[in-house]
mmCIF file of C-alpha atoms in Angstrom:
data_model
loop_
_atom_site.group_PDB
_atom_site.id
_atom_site.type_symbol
_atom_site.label_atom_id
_atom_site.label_comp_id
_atom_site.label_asym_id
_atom_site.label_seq_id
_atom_site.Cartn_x
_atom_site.Cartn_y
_atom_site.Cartn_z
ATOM 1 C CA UNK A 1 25.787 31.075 42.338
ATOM 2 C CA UNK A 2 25.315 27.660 42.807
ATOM 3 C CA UNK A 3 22.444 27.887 41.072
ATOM 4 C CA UNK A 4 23.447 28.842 38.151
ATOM 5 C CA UNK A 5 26.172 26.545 37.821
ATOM 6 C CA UNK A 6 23.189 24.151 37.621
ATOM 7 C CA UNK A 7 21.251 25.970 35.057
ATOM 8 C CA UNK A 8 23.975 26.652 32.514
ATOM 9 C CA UNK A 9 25.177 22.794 31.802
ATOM 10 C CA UNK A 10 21.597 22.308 31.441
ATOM 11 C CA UNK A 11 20.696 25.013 29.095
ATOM 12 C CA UNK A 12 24.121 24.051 27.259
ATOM 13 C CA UNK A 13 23.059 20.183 26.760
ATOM 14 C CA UNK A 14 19.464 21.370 25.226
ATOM 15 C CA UNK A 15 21.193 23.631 23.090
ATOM 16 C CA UNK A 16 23.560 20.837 21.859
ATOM 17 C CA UNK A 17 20.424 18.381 21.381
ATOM 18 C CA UNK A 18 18.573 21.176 19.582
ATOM 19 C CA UNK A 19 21.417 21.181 17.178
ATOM 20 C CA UNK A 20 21.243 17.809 16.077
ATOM 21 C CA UNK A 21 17.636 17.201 15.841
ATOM 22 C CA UNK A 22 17.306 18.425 12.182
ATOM 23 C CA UNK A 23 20.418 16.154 11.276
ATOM 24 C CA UNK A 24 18.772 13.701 12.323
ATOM 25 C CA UNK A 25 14.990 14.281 11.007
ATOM 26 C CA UNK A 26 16.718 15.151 7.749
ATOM 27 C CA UNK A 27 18.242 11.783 7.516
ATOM 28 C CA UNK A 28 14.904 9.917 8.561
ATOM 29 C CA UNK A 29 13.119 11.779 5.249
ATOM 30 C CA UNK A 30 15.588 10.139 2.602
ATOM 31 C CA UNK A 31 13.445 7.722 0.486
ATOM 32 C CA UNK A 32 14.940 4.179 0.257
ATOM 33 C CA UNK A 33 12.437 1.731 -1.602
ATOM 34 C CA UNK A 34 14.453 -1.309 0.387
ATOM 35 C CA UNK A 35 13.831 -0.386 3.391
ATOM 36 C CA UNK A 36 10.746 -2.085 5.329
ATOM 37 C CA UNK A 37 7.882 0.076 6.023
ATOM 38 C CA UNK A 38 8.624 2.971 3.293
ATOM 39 C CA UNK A 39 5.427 4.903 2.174
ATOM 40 C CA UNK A 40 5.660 4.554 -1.687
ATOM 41 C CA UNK A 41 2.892 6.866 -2.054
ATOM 42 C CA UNK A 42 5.065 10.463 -2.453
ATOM 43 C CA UNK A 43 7.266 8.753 -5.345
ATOM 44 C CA UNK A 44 4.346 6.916 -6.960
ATOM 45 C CA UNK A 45 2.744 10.538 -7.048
ATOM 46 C CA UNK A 46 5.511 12.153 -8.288
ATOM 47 C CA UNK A 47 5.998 9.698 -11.066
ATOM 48 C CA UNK A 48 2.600 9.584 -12.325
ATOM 49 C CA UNK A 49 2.128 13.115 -12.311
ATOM 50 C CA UNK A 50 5.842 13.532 -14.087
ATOM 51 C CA UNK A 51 4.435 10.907 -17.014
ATOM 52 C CA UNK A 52 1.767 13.058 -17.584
ATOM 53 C CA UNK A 53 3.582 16.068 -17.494
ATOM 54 C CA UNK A 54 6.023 14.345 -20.621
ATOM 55 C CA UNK A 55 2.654 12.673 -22.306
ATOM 56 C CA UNK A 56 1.661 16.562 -22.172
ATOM 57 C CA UNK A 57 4.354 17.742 -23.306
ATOM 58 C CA UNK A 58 5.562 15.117 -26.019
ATOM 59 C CA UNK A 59 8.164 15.172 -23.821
ATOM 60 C CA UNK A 60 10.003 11.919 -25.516
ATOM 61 C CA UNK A 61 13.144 12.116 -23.946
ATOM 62 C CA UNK A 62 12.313 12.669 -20.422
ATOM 63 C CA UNK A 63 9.906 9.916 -20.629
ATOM 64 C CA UNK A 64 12.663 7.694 -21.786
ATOM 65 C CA UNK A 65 14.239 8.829 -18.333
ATOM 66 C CA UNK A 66 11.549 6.884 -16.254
ATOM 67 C CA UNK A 67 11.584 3.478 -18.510
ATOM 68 C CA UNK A 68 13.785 1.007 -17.012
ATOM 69 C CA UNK A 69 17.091 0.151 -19.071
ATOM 70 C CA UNK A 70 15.501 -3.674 -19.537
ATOM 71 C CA UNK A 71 12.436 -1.506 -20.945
ATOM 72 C CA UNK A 72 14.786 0.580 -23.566
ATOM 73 C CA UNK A 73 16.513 -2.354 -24.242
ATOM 74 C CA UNK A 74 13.524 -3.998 -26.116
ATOM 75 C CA UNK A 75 14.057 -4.695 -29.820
ATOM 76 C CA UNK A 76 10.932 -2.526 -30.564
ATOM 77 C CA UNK A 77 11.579 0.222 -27.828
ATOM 78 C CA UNK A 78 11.404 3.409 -29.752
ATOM 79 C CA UNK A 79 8.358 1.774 -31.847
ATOM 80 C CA UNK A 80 6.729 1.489 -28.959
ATOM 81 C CA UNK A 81 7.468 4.845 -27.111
ATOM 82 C CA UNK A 82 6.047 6.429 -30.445
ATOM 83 C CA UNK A 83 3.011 4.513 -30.716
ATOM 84 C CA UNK A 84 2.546 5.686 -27.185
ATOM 85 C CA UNK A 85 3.087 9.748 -28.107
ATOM 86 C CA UNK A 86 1.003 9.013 -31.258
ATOM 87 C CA UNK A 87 -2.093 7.606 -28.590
ATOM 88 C CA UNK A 88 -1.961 10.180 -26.433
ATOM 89 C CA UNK A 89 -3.656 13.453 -27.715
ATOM 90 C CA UNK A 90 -4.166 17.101 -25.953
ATOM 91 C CA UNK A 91 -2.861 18.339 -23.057
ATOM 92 C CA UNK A 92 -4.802 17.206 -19.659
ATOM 93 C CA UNK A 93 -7.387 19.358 -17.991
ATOM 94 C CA UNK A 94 -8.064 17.469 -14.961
ATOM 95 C CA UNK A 95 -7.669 14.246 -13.613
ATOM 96 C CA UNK A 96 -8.229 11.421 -10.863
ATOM 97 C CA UNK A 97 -5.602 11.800 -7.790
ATOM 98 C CA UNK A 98 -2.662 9.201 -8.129
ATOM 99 C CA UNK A 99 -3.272 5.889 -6.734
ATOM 100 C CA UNK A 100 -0.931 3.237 -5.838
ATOM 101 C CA UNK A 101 -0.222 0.263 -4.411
ATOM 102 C CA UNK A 102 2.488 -2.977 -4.107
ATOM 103 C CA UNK A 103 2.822 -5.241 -7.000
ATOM 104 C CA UNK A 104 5.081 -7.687 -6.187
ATOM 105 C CA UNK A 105 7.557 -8.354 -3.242
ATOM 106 C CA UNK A 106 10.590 -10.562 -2.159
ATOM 107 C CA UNK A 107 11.605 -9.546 0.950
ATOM 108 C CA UNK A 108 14.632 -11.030 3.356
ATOM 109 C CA UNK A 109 16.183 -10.145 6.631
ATOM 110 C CA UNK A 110 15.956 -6.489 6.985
ATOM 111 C CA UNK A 111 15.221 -5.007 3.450
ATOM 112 C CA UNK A 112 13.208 -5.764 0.103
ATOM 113 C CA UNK A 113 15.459 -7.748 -2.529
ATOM 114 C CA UNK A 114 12.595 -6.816 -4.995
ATOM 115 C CA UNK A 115 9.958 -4.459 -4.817
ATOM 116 C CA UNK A 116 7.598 -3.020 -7.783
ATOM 117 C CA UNK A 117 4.283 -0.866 -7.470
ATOM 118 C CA UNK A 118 1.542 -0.229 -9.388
ATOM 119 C CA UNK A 119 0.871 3.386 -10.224
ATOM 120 C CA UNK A 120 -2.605 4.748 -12.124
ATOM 121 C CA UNK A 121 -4.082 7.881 -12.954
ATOM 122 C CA UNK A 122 -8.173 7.541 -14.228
ATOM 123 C CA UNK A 123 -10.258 10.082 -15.746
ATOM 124 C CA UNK A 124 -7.471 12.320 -17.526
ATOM 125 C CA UNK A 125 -9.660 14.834 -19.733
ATOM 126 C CA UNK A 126 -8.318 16.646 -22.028
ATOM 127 C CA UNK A 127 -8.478 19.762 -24.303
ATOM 128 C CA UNK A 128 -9.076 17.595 -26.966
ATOM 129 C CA UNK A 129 -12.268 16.057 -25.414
ATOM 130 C CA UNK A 130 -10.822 12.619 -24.826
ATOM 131 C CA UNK A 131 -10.700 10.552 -21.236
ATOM 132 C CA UNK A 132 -7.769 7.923 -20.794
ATOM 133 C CA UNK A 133 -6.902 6.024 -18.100
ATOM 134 C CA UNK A 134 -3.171 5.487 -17.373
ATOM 135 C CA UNK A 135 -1.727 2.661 -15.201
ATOM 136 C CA UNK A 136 2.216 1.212 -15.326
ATOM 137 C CA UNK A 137 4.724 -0.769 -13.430
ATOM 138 C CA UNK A 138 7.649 0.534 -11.733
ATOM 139 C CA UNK A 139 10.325 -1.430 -10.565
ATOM 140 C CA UNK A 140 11.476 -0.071 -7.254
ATOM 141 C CA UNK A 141 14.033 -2.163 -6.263
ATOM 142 C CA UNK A 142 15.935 -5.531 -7.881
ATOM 143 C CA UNK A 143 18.646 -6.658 -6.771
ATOM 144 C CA UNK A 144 19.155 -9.523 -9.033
ATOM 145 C CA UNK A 145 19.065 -7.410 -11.970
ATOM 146 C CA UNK A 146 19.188 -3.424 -11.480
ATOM 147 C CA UNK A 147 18.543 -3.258 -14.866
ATOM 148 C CA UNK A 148 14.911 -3.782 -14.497
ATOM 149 C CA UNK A 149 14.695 -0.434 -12.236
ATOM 150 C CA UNK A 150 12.247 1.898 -13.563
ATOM 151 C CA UNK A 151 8.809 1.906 -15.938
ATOM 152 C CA UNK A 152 8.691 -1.872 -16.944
ATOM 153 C CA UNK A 153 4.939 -1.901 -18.543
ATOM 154 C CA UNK A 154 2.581 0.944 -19.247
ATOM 155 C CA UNK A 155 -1.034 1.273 -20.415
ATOM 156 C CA UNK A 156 -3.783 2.830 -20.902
ATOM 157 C CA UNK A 157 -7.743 0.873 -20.378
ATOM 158 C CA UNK A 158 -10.954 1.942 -21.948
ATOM 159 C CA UNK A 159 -13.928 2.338 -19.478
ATOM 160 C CA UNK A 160 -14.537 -1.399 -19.983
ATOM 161 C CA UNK A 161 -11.413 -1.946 -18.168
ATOM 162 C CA UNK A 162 -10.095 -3.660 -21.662
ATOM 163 C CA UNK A 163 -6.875 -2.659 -22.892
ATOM 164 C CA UNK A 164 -6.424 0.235 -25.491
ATOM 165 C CA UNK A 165 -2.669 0.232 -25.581
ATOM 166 C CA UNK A 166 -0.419 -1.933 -23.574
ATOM 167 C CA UNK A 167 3.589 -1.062 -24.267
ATOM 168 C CA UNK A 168 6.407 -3.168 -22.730
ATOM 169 C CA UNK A 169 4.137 -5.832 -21.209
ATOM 170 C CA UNK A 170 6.009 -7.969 -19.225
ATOM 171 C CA UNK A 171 4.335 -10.876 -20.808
ATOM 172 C CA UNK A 172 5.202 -10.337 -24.479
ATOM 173 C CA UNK A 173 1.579 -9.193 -24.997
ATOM 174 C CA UNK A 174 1.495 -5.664 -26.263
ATOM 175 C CA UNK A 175 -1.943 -4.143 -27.226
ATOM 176 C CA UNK A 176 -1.686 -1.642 -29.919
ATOM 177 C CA UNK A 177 -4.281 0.851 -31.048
ATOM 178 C CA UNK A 178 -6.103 0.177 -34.271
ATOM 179 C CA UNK A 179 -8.817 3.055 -34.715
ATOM 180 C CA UNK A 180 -10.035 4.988 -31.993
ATOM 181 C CA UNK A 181 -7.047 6.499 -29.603
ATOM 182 C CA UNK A 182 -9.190 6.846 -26.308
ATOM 183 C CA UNK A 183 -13.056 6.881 -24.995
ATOM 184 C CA UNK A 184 -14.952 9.994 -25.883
#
């Protein structure tokens, strides 16, 4: 008897710790760009792979759903977002994996006040026999101006590494295609 007084509380407190355990894993797989020591990787893959998808797609409006407001904002924004759709041609039939990696940083006390990665996907065929070779900007976090939050620059490079289109550079210095849209 006295045994099983023993047993029972203890079987009762793993049950109860049992419980909680997915609460708490759940809460330690949120994403939160601020916080030190997040793997950017999972987003950065997701985003790529979702611009593709809408460059696929001529998916216009969804793409416009990744650009940051600061980005949309531009005098020249829907300009640009055409000439963009206009480069792109075919639907892709393989490409590199995603690759990422920090672009710039602020970081104070216990979180990022800035954060921004750099996301590119190389060797995109396509059905219509061309290779391109996206890279872009995203603004992770900013706490001085949320506005900037999102796709701030995207282009694509030629195998020389040179620029064949370059849309809401950060710099002013846009690249536009003049006769050939990608590398054959």
């Amino acid at each position: 008897m006295k045994f099983t007084k023993f047993i029972i509380p203890i079987l009762f407190c793993i049950l109860l710790s049992s419980c909680s355990y997915p609460l708490l894993d759940k809460t330690k797989d949120s994403y939160n760009p601020a916080e030190p020591g997040t793997d950017d990787y999972s987003f950065a893959e997701e985003t790529g792979l979702e611009v593709l998808r809408c460059l696929d797609e001529n998916d216009v409006e969804g793409f416009k759903t990744l650009l940051s407001e600061a980005a949309i904002s531009k005098p020249n924004a829907e300009k640009q977002i055409e000439m963009l759709f206009d480069f792109y041609e075919g639907i892709s039939t393989s490409h590199n994996e995603v690759r990422s990696g920090e672009s710039g940083a602020k970081f104070r006390e216990d979180h990022y006040e800035y954060k921004s990665i750099y996301i590119n996907i190389h060797n995109i065929l396509t059905d219509e026999g061309k290779r391109y070779n996206l890279e872009f900007y995203y603004v992770l976090v900013d706490s001085d101006d949320p506005s900037k939050i999102g796709i701030s620059e995207i282009m694509f490079r030629d195998d020389n590494g040179d620029f064949a289109l370059r849309i809401f550079a950060n710099d002013g210095r846009n690249v536009y295609p003049t006769t050939s849209n990608a590398t054959d």
